[in-house]
Coordinates of C-alpha atoms in Angstrom, one line a residue:
M150 CA -18.1 33.2 0.7
V151 CA -21.2 31.1 1.4
K152 CA -21.8 27.9 -0.4
K153 CA -25.0 25.9 0.2
N154 CA -25.4 25.5 3.9
Y155 CA -21.8 26.0 4.9
I156 CA -19.1 28.7 4.8
F157 CA -16.0 28.3 2.6
E158 CA -12.8 30.1 3.3
Q159 CA -9.9 29.8 0.9
D160 CA -6.2 29.5 1.9
V161 CA -6.5 30.4 5.6
T162 CA -3.0 30.9 7.0
C163 CA -1.3 28.9 9.7
R164 CA 2.1 30.4 10.8
L165 CA 4.5 27.9 12.1
S166 CA 7.1 28.6 14.8
D167 CA 9.9 28.8 12.2
G168 CA 8.0 31.5 10.2
T169 CA 6.7 29.2 7.5
I170 CA 3.1 29.8 6.4
L171 CA 0.9 26.9 5.6
R172 CA -2.5 27.5 4.0
G173 CA -5.7 25.5 4.1
D174 CA -9.2 25.7 2.8
V175 CA -11.8 25.8 5.6
Y176 CA -15.4 24.4 5.3
R177 CA -17.5 25.1 8.3
P178 CA -21.1 25.2 9.4
D179 CA -23.0 28.4 8.7
D180 CA -23.7 29.3 12.3
H181 CA -22.0 31.0 15.2
E182 CA -21.3 27.9 17.3
P183 CA -17.9 26.4 18.0
H184 CA -17.4 22.9 16.5
P185 CA -14.7 20.2 16.6
V186 CA -12.2 20.4 13.7
L187 CA -11.3 17.6 11.2
M188 CA -8.2 18.3 9.2
L189 CA -6.6 16.6 6.3
R190 CA -2.9 17.6 5.6
L191 CA -1.9 16.7 2.1
P192 CA 0.8 17.3 -0.6
Y193 CA -1.7 17.1 -3.5
D194 CA -4.1 19.7 -4.9
K195 CA -6.6 20.1 -2.2
R196 CA -9.3 21.4 -4.6
T197 CA -9.5 18.3 -6.8
P198 CA -12.8 16.4 -6.4
R199 CA -10.9 13.3 -5.0
Y200 CA -10.3 15.2 -1.8
Y201 CA -13.5 17.1 -1.6
D202 CA -16.2 14.6 -2.4
E203 CA -14.9 11.3 -3.7
Y204 CA -12.7 9.7 -1.0
L205 CA -14.9 11.3 1.7
E206 CA -17.7 13.8 1.3
V207 CA -16.7 17.0 3.0
P208 CA -20.1 18.6 2.8
R209 CA -21.6 15.7 4.8
M210 CA -18.9 16.0 7.4
V211 CA -19.7 19.7 7.8
Q212 CA -23.4 18.9 8.0
A213 CA -22.6 16.5 10.8
G214 CA -21.2 19.4 12.8
Y215 CA -17.5 19.6 12.0
V216 CA -15.2 22.3 10.7
V217 CA -13.2 20.6 7.9
I218 CA -9.8 21.9 6.9
L219 CA -7.8 20.7 3.9
Q220 CA -4.3 22.0 4.4
D221 CA -1.3 22.0 2.0
V222 CA 1.8 20.6 3.7
R223 CA 5.0 22.5 3.7
G224 CA 6.3 23.3 0.2
R225 CA 3.2 22.3 -1.7
F226 CA 0.7 24.4 -3.6
A227 CA -0.4 27.4 -1.5
S228 CA 1.9 26.7 1.5
G229 CA 5.4 28.1 2.0
G230 CA 8.7 26.4 2.6
A231 CA 10.5 23.6 0.8
F232 CA 9.0 20.1 0.4
Y233 CA 11.0 17.0 1.2
P234 CA 8.9 13.8 1.7
F235 CA 7.9 12.8 5.2
I236 CA 10.5 14.6 7.4
H237 CA 8.6 17.7 8.3
E238 CA 5.2 16.2 8.9
G239 CA 5.6 15.5 12.7
K240 CA 6.5 18.9 13.9
D241 CA 4.4 20.7 11.3
G242 CA 1.4 18.4 12.1
Y243 CA 1.7 19.2 15.8
E244 CA 1.7 22.9 15.3
S245 CA -1.1 22.7 12.7
V246 CA -3.3 20.8 15.1
E247 CA -2.7 23.3 17.9
W248 CA -3.4 26.1 15.5
A249 CA -6.7 24.6 14.4
A250 CA -7.8 24.1 18.0
K251 CA -7.5 27.8 18.7
L252 CA -9.5 29.0 15.7
P253 CA -12.5 31.2 16.7
Y254 CA -15.0 28.6 15.4
S255 CA -13.2 25.6 17.0
N256 CA -14.2 24.1 20.3
G257 CA -10.6 23.0 20.9
K258 CA -10.9 19.4 19.8
V259 CA -9.2 18.2 16.6
G260 CA -9.2 15.0 14.5
L261 CA -7.1 14.1 11.5
F262 CA -8.1 12.1 8.5
G263 CA -6.7 11.1 5.1
M264 CA -5.2 8.3 3.1
S265 CA -1.8 7.4 1.8
Y266 CA 0.7 10.2 2.3
H267 CA -1.9 12.1 4.3
G268 CA -2.4 9.0 6.4
Y269 CA 1.3 9.3 7.2
T270 CA 0.9 13.0 8.1
Q271 CA -1.6 11.8 10.8
L272 CA 0.7 9.2 12.3
A273 CA 3.6 11.7 12.3
A274 CA 1.5 14.3 14.1
A275 CA 0.1 11.7 16.6
A276 CA 3.6 10.6 17.4
E277 CA 4.3 14.1 18.6
K278 CA 1.2 14.0 20.9
P279 CA -0.4 17.4 20.4
P280 CA -2.8 18.0 23.3
A281 CA -5.7 19.0 21.1
L282 CA -5.6 15.9 18.9
K283 CA -8.4 13.5 20.1
A284 CA -8.5 10.9 17.3
I285 CA -7.1 10.0 13.8
A286 CA -8.2 7.9 10.9
P287 CA -5.2 6.8 8.8
V288 CA -6.3 5.0 5.6
M289 CA -4.0 2.9 3.3
T290 CA -0.8 4.3 4.6
M291 CA 2.6 3.6 6.2
A292 CA 4.6 4.3 9.3
E293 CA 8.1 3.5 7.9
P294 CA 8.3 4.8 4.3
W295 CA 12.0 4.0 3.9
S296 CA 11.6 0.3 4.6
D297 CA 8.0 0.0 3.4
M298 CA 8.4 1.6 0.0
L299 CA 11.7 3.4 -0.8
D300 CA 14.3 0.7 -0.2
G301 CA 13.7 -1.8 2.5
D302 CA 15.6 -4.3 4.6
C303 CA 15.7 -6.8 1.8
G304 CA 17.1 -4.3 -0.7
A305 CA 14.3 -4.5 -3.2
S306 CA 13.0 -1.2 -4.2
D307 CA 9.3 -0.6 -5.0
I308 CA 10.9 1.8 -7.4
G309 CA 8.2 1.9 -10.1
N310 CA 5.6 3.1 -7.7
F311 CA 8.0 5.7 -6.3
Y312 CA 9.0 6.9 -9.8
T313 CA 5.3 7.2 -10.7
W314 CA 4.5 9.2 -7.6
T315 CA 7.4 11.6 -8.0
L316 CA 6.8 12.4 -11.7
E317 CA 3.0 12.3 -11.7
S318 CA 2.0 13.6 -8.2
I319 CA 4.9 15.8 -7.0
L320 CA 7.0 17.2 -9.8
P321 CA 4.3 19.4 -11.6
D322 CA 3.7 21.6 -8.6
Q323 CA 7.4 21.7 -7.7
L324 CA 8.3 23.1 -11.1
E325 CA 5.3 25.5 -11.3
R326 CA 6.0 27.1 -7.9
R327 CA 9.6 27.7 -9.0
G328 CA 8.5 29.3 -12.3
N329 CA 10.4 26.7 -14.2
Q330 CA 9.7 27.1 -17.9
K331 CA 10.0 23.4 -18.4
S332 CA 6.9 22.7 -16.4
E333 CA 4.9 22.6 -19.6
K334 CA 6.8 19.4 -20.6
V335 CA 5.6 17.5 -17.5
Q336 CA 2.2 16.4 -18.9
A337 CA 3.8 15.1 -22.0
Y338 CA 6.2 13.0 -19.9
I339 CA 3.3 11.8 -17.7
E340 CA 1.5 10.5 -20.7
K341 CA 4.6 8.4 -21.6
L342 CA 5.1 7.1 -18.0
P343 CA 4.4 3.5 -18.7
E344 CA 7.2 3.4 -21.2
L345 CA 9.5 5.6 -19.2
L346 CA 9.3 3.1 -16.3
K347 CA 11.4 0.7 -18.4
Y348 CA 14.3 3.1 -18.6
R349 CA 17.7 1.9 -17.4
P350 CA 19.5 2.9 -15.3
L351 CA 16.7 4.6 -13.5
K352 CA 19.1 6.9 -11.7
E353 CA 19.5 8.6 -15.1
A354 CA 15.8 8.7 -15.9
P355 CA 15.5 11.5 -18.4
P356 CA 12.3 13.3 -17.4
I357 CA 13.2 13.9 -13.7
K358 CA 16.9 14.2 -14.6
E359 CA 16.1 16.9 -17.1
L360 CA 13.3 18.7 -15.2
D361 CA 14.5 18.5 -11.6
P362 CA 18.1 17.2 -11.3
N363 CA 18.3 17.9 -7.6
S364 CA 15.1 16.0 -6.8
F365 CA 14.8 13.9 -3.6
F366 CA 14.1 11.0 -6.1
F367 CA 17.8 10.8 -6.8
D368 CA 18.7 10.8 -3.1
V369 CA 16.6 7.6 -2.8
V370 CA 17.8 5.9 -6.0
N371 CA 21.4 6.6 -5.2
Q372 CA 20.9 5.7 -1.5
K373 CA 22.1 9.2 -0.5
V374 CA 19.4 9.6 2.2
S375 CA 21.1 10.1 5.5
E376 CA 20.6 7.9 8.6
D377 CA 19.2 10.9 10.4
T378 CA 16.6 11.5 7.7
V379 CA 15.6 7.8 7.6
K380 CA 15.2 8.0 11.4
R381 CA 13.0 11.0 11.2
M382 CA 10.8 9.3 8.6
N383 CA 10.2 6.1 10.5
L384 CA 7.5 6.2 13.2
R385 CA 6.9 2.6 14.1
K386 CA 8.7 2.7 17.5
S387 CA 7.2 6.0 18.5
L388 CA 3.7 4.9 17.7
Q389 CA 3.9 2.3 20.4
E390 CA 3.8 5.2 23.0
V391 CA 0.8 7.0 21.4
S392 CA -2.6 6.8 23.2
I393 CA -4.7 8.8 20.7
P394 CA -7.5 6.5 19.3
A395 CA -7.0 5.5 15.6
L396 CA -9.3 4.1 12.9
F397 CA -7.2 2.2 10.4
I398 CA -8.6 1.3 7.0
G399 CA -6.9 -0.9 4.4
G400 CA -7.6 -2.6 1.1
W401 CA -7.0 -6.2 0.2
F402 CA -5.7 -4.9 -3.2
D403 CA -3.9 -1.8 -2.0
G404 CA -0.1 -1.6 -2.4
L405 CA 0.2 -0.3 1.2
L406 CA -1.8 -3.1 2.9
I407 CA 1.2 -4.6 4.6
P408 CA 2.5 -1.2 5.8
T409 CA -1.0 -0.2 7.0
L410 CA -1.2 -3.4 9.1
K411 CA 2.3 -2.9 10.4
A412 CA 1.3 0.5 11.6
Y413 CA -1.9 -0.8 13.1
Q414 CA -0.1 -3.6 15.0
A415 CA 2.5 -1.2 16.3
Y416 CA 0.0 1.4 17.5
G417 CA -0.4 1.9 21.2
G418 CA -3.7 3.7 21.4
E419 CA -7.2 2.3 21.1
R420 CA -7.8 1.2 17.5
M421 CA -10.3 -0.1 15.0
L422 CA -9.5 -1.8 11.8
W423 CA -11.5 -2.1 8.5
I424 CA -10.3 -3.9 5.4
G425 CA -12.4 -4.1 2.2
P426 CA -11.7 -5.4 -1.3
W427 CA -10.5 -2.0 -2.2
T428 CA -7.6 -0.6 -4.2
H429 CA -5.6 2.6 -3.6
E430 CA -7.6 4.3 -6.3
A431 CA -11.1 3.4 -5.2
M432 CA -13.3 1.9 -2.5
S433 CA -16.1 1.0 -5.0
G434 CA -15.9 -2.8 -4.9
R435 CA -14.3 -2.9 -8.4
A436 CA -10.8 -4.4 -8.1
G437 CA -9.4 -5.1 -11.6
E438 CA -11.5 -7.7 -13.5
K439 CA -13.5 -8.6 -10.4
F440 CA -16.3 -6.9 -8.6
F441 CA -17.0 -7.5 -4.9
E442 CA -20.6 -7.1 -3.9
N443 CA -21.7 -5.5 -0.6
S444 CA -18.4 -3.8 -0.1
A445 CA -18.9 -0.1 -0.8
V446 CA -22.2 0.6 0.9
Q447 CA -23.9 -0.9 3.9
M448 CA -20.5 -1.9 5.1
G449 CA -19.7 -4.4 7.8
V450 CA -22.0 -6.5 10.0
D451 CA -23.2 -3.1 11.4
R452 CA -24.2 -2.0 7.9
V453 CA -22.5 1.4 8.0
K454 CA -23.7 3.4 5.0
D455 CA -20.3 4.2 3.5
P456 CA -16.7 5.4 4.4
T457 CA -17.9 8.9 5.1
E458 CA -20.4 7.7 7.6
L459 CA -17.8 5.4 9.2
H460 CA -15.5 8.4 9.7
I461 CA -18.3 10.5 11.2
K462 CA -19.3 7.7 13.6
W463 CA -15.6 7.4 14.6
F464 CA -15.0 11.1 15.2
D465 CA -18.4 11.5 16.9
K466 CA -17.2 9.0 19.5
W467 CA -14.0 10.8 20.3
L468 CA -14.7 14.4 19.6
K469 CA -18.4 14.6 20.6
D470 CA -18.6 11.8 23.3
K471 CA -21.4 10.0 21.4
P472 CA -21.8 6.3 21.7
L473 CA -20.2 4.2 19.0
S474 CA -22.7 1.7 17.6
I475 CA -20.0 -0.5 16.1
E476 CA -19.2 -3.2 18.5
K477 CA -16.1 -5.2 17.5
P478 CA -12.8 -3.6 16.7
V479 CA -11.9 -5.6 13.5
H480 CA -14.1 -5.7 10.4
L481 CA -13.1 -7.7 7.3
Y482 CA -14.6 -8.2 3.9
M483 CA -14.6 -11.9 3.1
A484 CA -13.7 -12.1 -0.6
G485 CA -15.5 -15.0 -2.3
Q486 CA -18.3 -14.9 0.3
K487 CA -19.9 -11.5 -0.5
K488 CA -20.1 -10.6 3.1
W489 CA -18.3 -8.9 6.1
Q490 CA -17.3 -10.5 9.4
S491 CA -16.2 -8.8 12.6
F492 CA -13.5 -10.1 15.0
E493 CA -12.0 -9.2 18.3
K494 CA -8.4 -9.0 16.9
W495 CA -6.2 -9.1 13.8
P496 CA -5.0 -11.6 12.9
P497 CA -7.8 -13.9 14.2
D498 CA -7.0 -17.3 15.6
T499 CA -6.7 -19.8 12.7
S500 CA -5.2 -23.2 11.9
T501 CA -2.9 -23.8 9.0
I502 CA -2.9 -26.0 5.9
E503 CA 0.3 -26.7 3.9
F504 CA 0.8 -27.4 0.3
F505 CA 4.3 -28.8 -0.7
L506 CA 6.0 -28.0 -4.0
H507 CA 6.7 -31.0 -6.1
S508 CA 7.9 -31.7 -9.7
E509 CA 10.3 -33.8 -11.6
G510 CA 12.3 -30.8 -12.6
A511 CA 10.1 -29.4 -15.3
A512 CA 7.8 -26.9 -13.6
Q513 CA 8.5 -24.1 -16.1
S514 CA 5.1 -22.6 -17.1
R515 CA 1.6 -23.9 -16.2
H516 CA 2.1 -26.6 -18.8
G517 CA 5.0 -28.1 -16.9
D518 CA 4.9 -30.8 -14.2
G519 CA 4.7 -28.6 -11.1
R520 CA 2.2 -29.7 -8.4
L521 CA 1.1 -28.7 -4.9
L522 CA 0.8 -31.8 -2.7
R523 CA -0.8 -32.0 0.8
N524 CA 2.1 -34.2 2.0
P525 CA 5.8 -33.7 1.6
S526 CA 7.6 -35.8 -0.9
D527 CA 10.6 -37.9 0.1
V528 CA 12.0 -37.4 -3.4
Q529 CA 14.3 -34.4 -3.7
S530 CA 14.1 -32.4 -6.9
M531 CA 14.9 -28.9 -8.2
N532 CA 13.9 -26.5 -10.9
Q533 CA 15.9 -23.9 -12.8
L534 CA 14.4 -20.4 -12.7
K535 CA 15.6 -18.2 -15.5
L536 CA 16.1 -14.4 -15.2
D537 CA 16.7 -12.5 -18.4
P538 CA 17.2 -8.8 -17.5
E539 CA 16.2 -7.8 -21.0
N540 CA 12.9 -9.7 -20.7
P541 CA 11.6 -9.6 -17.1
V542 CA 8.3 -11.0 -16.0
P543 CA 5.8 -8.2 -16.2
T544 CA 3.8 -6.7 -13.4
R545 CA 0.1 -7.3 -13.5
G546 CA -2.5 -6.6 -10.9
G547 CA -2.2 -7.0 -7.1
G548 CA -1.5 -3.9 -5.1
V549 CA 0.2 -1.5 -7.4
L550 CA 0.6 2.3 -7.5
L551 CA 2.1 2.2 -11.0
A552 CA 1.4 4.3 -14.1
G553 CA -0.3 2.2 -16.8
H554 CA -1.1 -0.6 -14.3
D555 CA -4.4 -1.1 -12.4
S556 CA -4.7 -2.8 -9.0
G557 CA -6.8 -5.8 -8.3
M558 CA -7.4 -9.3 -9.6
F559 CA -6.5 -10.0 -13.3
E560 CA -6.3 -13.1 -15.4
Q561 CA -2.7 -14.4 -15.3
G562 CA -2.7 -17.3 -17.8
D563 CA -0.4 -15.8 -20.4
I564 CA 2.2 -14.9 -17.7
Q565 CA 2.1 -18.4 -16.4
D566 CA 2.8 -19.6 -19.9
R567 CA 6.2 -18.1 -19.8
E568 CA 9.3 -20.4 -19.5
D569 CA 10.8 -18.2 -16.8
V570 CA 7.9 -18.7 -14.4
L571 CA 7.7 -21.9 -12.3
V572 CA 4.1 -23.0 -11.7
F573 CA 2.8 -25.4 -9.0
T574 CA -0.9 -26.3 -8.9
S575 CA -3.1 -28.3 -6.5
E576 CA -5.7 -30.8 -7.4
P577 CA -9.2 -29.4 -7.6
L578 CA -10.5 -28.7 -4.0
A579 CA -13.0 -31.3 -2.7
K580 CA -14.4 -28.6 -0.4
E581 CA -14.1 -24.8 0.0
L582 CA -11.0 -23.4 1.6
N583 CA -11.4 -20.2 3.7
I584 CA -8.2 -18.3 4.1
L585 CA -7.9 -15.7 6.8
G586 CA -4.6 -14.1 7.8
I587 CA -1.1 -13.9 6.3
I588 CA -0.1 -16.4 3.6
Q589 CA 3.5 -17.6 3.9
A590 CA 6.0 -19.4 1.5
K591 CA 8.9 -21.3 2.9
V592 CA 11.3 -21.9 0.1
W593 CA 14.8 -23.4 -0.5
V594 CA 16.8 -21.6 -3.1
S595 CA 20.3 -21.0 -4.5
S596 CA 21.8 -18.5 -6.9
V597 CA 24.9 -18.3 -9.1
T598 CA 24.9 -14.5 -8.8
P599 CA 25.5 -12.1 -5.9
L600 CA 21.8 -11.3 -5.5
M601 CA 18.8 -13.6 -5.2
D602 CA 15.4 -12.3 -6.4
I603 CA 12.2 -14.1 -5.9
F604 CA 8.6 -13.1 -6.8
V605 CA 5.9 -15.4 -5.4
R606 CA 2.2 -15.2 -6.3
V607 CA -0.7 -17.2 -5.1
S608 CA -3.6 -17.5 -7.5
D609 CA -7.0 -19.1 -7.9
V610 CA -7.6 -21.4 -10.8
E611 CA -11.2 -21.6 -11.8
P612 CA -12.8 -24.7 -13.4
S613 CA -12.8 -22.8 -16.7
N614 CA -9.0 -22.7 -16.4
K615 CA -8.9 -19.0 -16.0
V616 CA -6.5 -18.0 -13.2
Y617 CA -6.6 -14.8 -11.0
N618 CA -4.1 -13.4 -8.6
V619 CA -4.9 -13.4 -4.9
V620 CA -1.7 -12.3 -3.1
D621 CA 2.0 -11.8 -4.1
T622 CA 5.3 -10.6 -2.8
F623 CA 8.8 -9.8 -4.0
Y624 CA 12.0 -10.4 -2.1
R625 CA 15.7 -9.8 -2.6
E626 CA 18.6 -11.2 -0.5
P627 CA 22.4 -10.9 -1.0
V628 CA 23.9 -14.4 -1.6
K629 CA 26.5 -15.4 1.0
N630 CA 27.5 -18.7 -0.6
I631 CA 27.2 -18.9 -4.4
N632 CA 25.3 -21.9 -5.6
E633 CA 24.6 -23.3 -2.1
P634 CA 21.0 -23.9 -1.0
F635 CA 19.6 -21.6 1.7
Y636 CA 16.1 -21.1 3.2
I637 CA 13.8 -18.1 3.0
N638 CA 10.6 -17.6 4.9
L639 CA 8.3 -15.1 3.1
D640 CA 5.2 -13.4 4.4
I641 CA 3.4 -13.0 1.1
N642 CA 0.5 -10.9 2.2
H643 CA -2.7 -10.7 4.3
T644 CA -6.0 -11.8 2.9
A645 CA -9.5 -13.0 3.7
Y646 CA -10.3 -15.2 0.6
R647 CA -12.4 -18.3 -0.2
F648 CA -11.1 -20.8 -2.7
K649 CA -14.3 -22.5 -3.8
T650 CA -15.0 -26.2 -4.3
G651 CA -13.6 -27.4 -7.6
H652 CA -11.0 -24.5 -7.8
C653 CA -7.3 -25.1 -7.6
V654 CA -4.7 -23.3 -5.5
R655 CA -1.7 -22.2 -7.6
V656 CA 1.8 -20.9 -6.7
E657 CA 4.0 -19.2 -9.3
I658 CA 7.6 -18.3 -8.7
A659 CA 9.6 -15.8 -10.9
A660 CA 12.9 -14.0 -10.5
S661 CA 11.5 -10.6 -11.6
N662 CA 8.4 -8.4 -11.5
A663 CA 8.9 -5.3 -13.7
P664 CA 8.5 -2.4 -13.8
R665 CA 7.2 -2.4 -10.2
F666 CA 10.6 -3.6 -8.8
D667 CA 14.1 -2.9 -10.1
V668 CA 15.5 -5.8 -12.1
N669 CA 18.4 -7.9 -10.9
L670 CA 21.1 -7.7 -13.6
N671 CA 22.8 -10.9 -12.3
N672 CA 26.1 -9.1 -11.7
G673 CA 25.5 -7.6 -8.2
Q674 CA 23.7 -4.6 -9.6
T675 CA 20.1 -3.8 -10.5
S676 CA 18.3 -1.6 -13.1
K677 CA 18.0 1.1 -10.4
T678 CA 21.7 2.1 -10.9
A679 CA 23.0 0.2 -13.9
S680 CA 22.0 -1.2 -17.3
G681 CA 22.9 -4.3 -19.3
G682 CA 23.2 -7.5 -17.4
E683 CA 23.2 -11.2 -18.4
V684 CA 21.0 -14.2 -18.3
A685 CA 21.3 -16.4 -15.2
F686 CA 19.5 -19.2 -13.5
E687 CA 18.4 -19.5 -9.8
T688 CA 17.4 -22.9 -8.4
I689 CA 14.3 -23.7 -6.5
Y690 CA 14.5 -26.9 -4.4
H691 CA 11.7 -29.1 -3.1
G692 CA 11.2 -32.5 -1.6
D693 CA 13.1 -34.6 1.0
E694 CA 15.5 -32.3 3.0
Y695 CA 14.2 -29.2 1.1
P696 CA 10.5 -29.2 1.8
S697 CA 9.5 -25.9 0.1
R698 CA 5.9 -25.2 0.8
L699 CA 3.0 -22.8 0.9
V700 CA 1.4 -22.2 4.3
L701 CA -2.2 -21.0 4.3
P702 CA -4.0 -19.7 7.5
M703 CA -7.3 -21.5 7.5
K704 CA -10.6 -20.4 9.1
E705 CA -13.3 -22.9 9.6
K706 CA -16.9 -21.7 9.0

């Protein structure tokens, strides 16, 4: 079937060595010449506009002289086999790349592209080192899904994001391909997702429990994933041995920014990095209630037209031996400056500036006495941090992949009015403060319960007193000695952000962030596997021998 100036072939079959058949749609130039192949391997509907002409424009890639294949991974949509997240993507990716290289219209060179899960499919295939794979372009993705999203070394689960993904993105096709009569109920449940995320315990979550009681979701929630499966998922060590060139792209407001940068930093091959003020949903420049100019078109100091052109330039270099007109390997959008800058490495060299937490013990809410000081105080003090499992601090903004919640920068004033949020604010800045790198918090805490949870957010207070989130993190640690102070060093997140003259830097600390993260019930359990719970108080220490502080990486002009 011919469409416009290219040929479209639907559900072209790729037979794997175990007999499983994968199917992909092929878009190729309407000529008789061999071309390099660009392939996207995904678990979502490959015919939705998002994958055809929104994230990247497939017709332009074909016009640039590429065969483009959008392939359903094992167990999804038109492909055979059974789907289980992540574990098949390495071997299946290797075989799919080699299959694509041998197609009659291929010249034997293959590149992989895609974002999120299909960024992972690229890394998994690259770790297997297929001979025909010449370059990849993983966008907003991860190399260690178990530690990056599903559970993690600190024990806190990004469970709201995972629940949303399972019910909204995976379950509908799972039920339909099985001929399950309950598949008609899924859309009704999806519409109720924001409320369903509050259900406790999540391991008994009614929609998934009812519709797919054997779902992989319950393996994760009940921590029944085997060590071998976790090992097969995690790619970070094997990526160190890969030499295939990779274009990494991240978003300052993407929920997978830290995992993307972890993969980038572990990667052994030649690499390029771009980070814009983008969310997981869009690369338009709109991030919540803020819009960032000059971020979606004419990108970078090299003024690349848009993400599609960036990909074409990248693959032209490695699949067509064309010169790459982009000079430096790291390209960052500087939020608050309306411009891009390029660097030789990430993170760039910076100095640091510290702000020390201080109060007289009444830092609850933004109306309390919490301050950020440039110098440590010799007066020791502490604040009680309340955690009520029945009334957790709500998720708002940042990098979320959560039903009913948008990513980006949002006004946080009402959250900082809560009595279960500690707030520390600097004096208005006498000069602008350019932050570039990873922001850290070094905090002394204690807990009267077996688990200590802490949510830390850095925000920008404008002269109007409106306050917007910049970066945040959530951390959980088992408590070794009840009610005894201990030290935690938190990497909050990466950013390139300017605090303007007259603005204030603010740190807020809470003991929950729901429904994104499971809630500590203050009895050694969380809302992932239990319900109920009781009110408890953690303690945040500052001053004298407990110099809790915020550490900002500062870049001079």
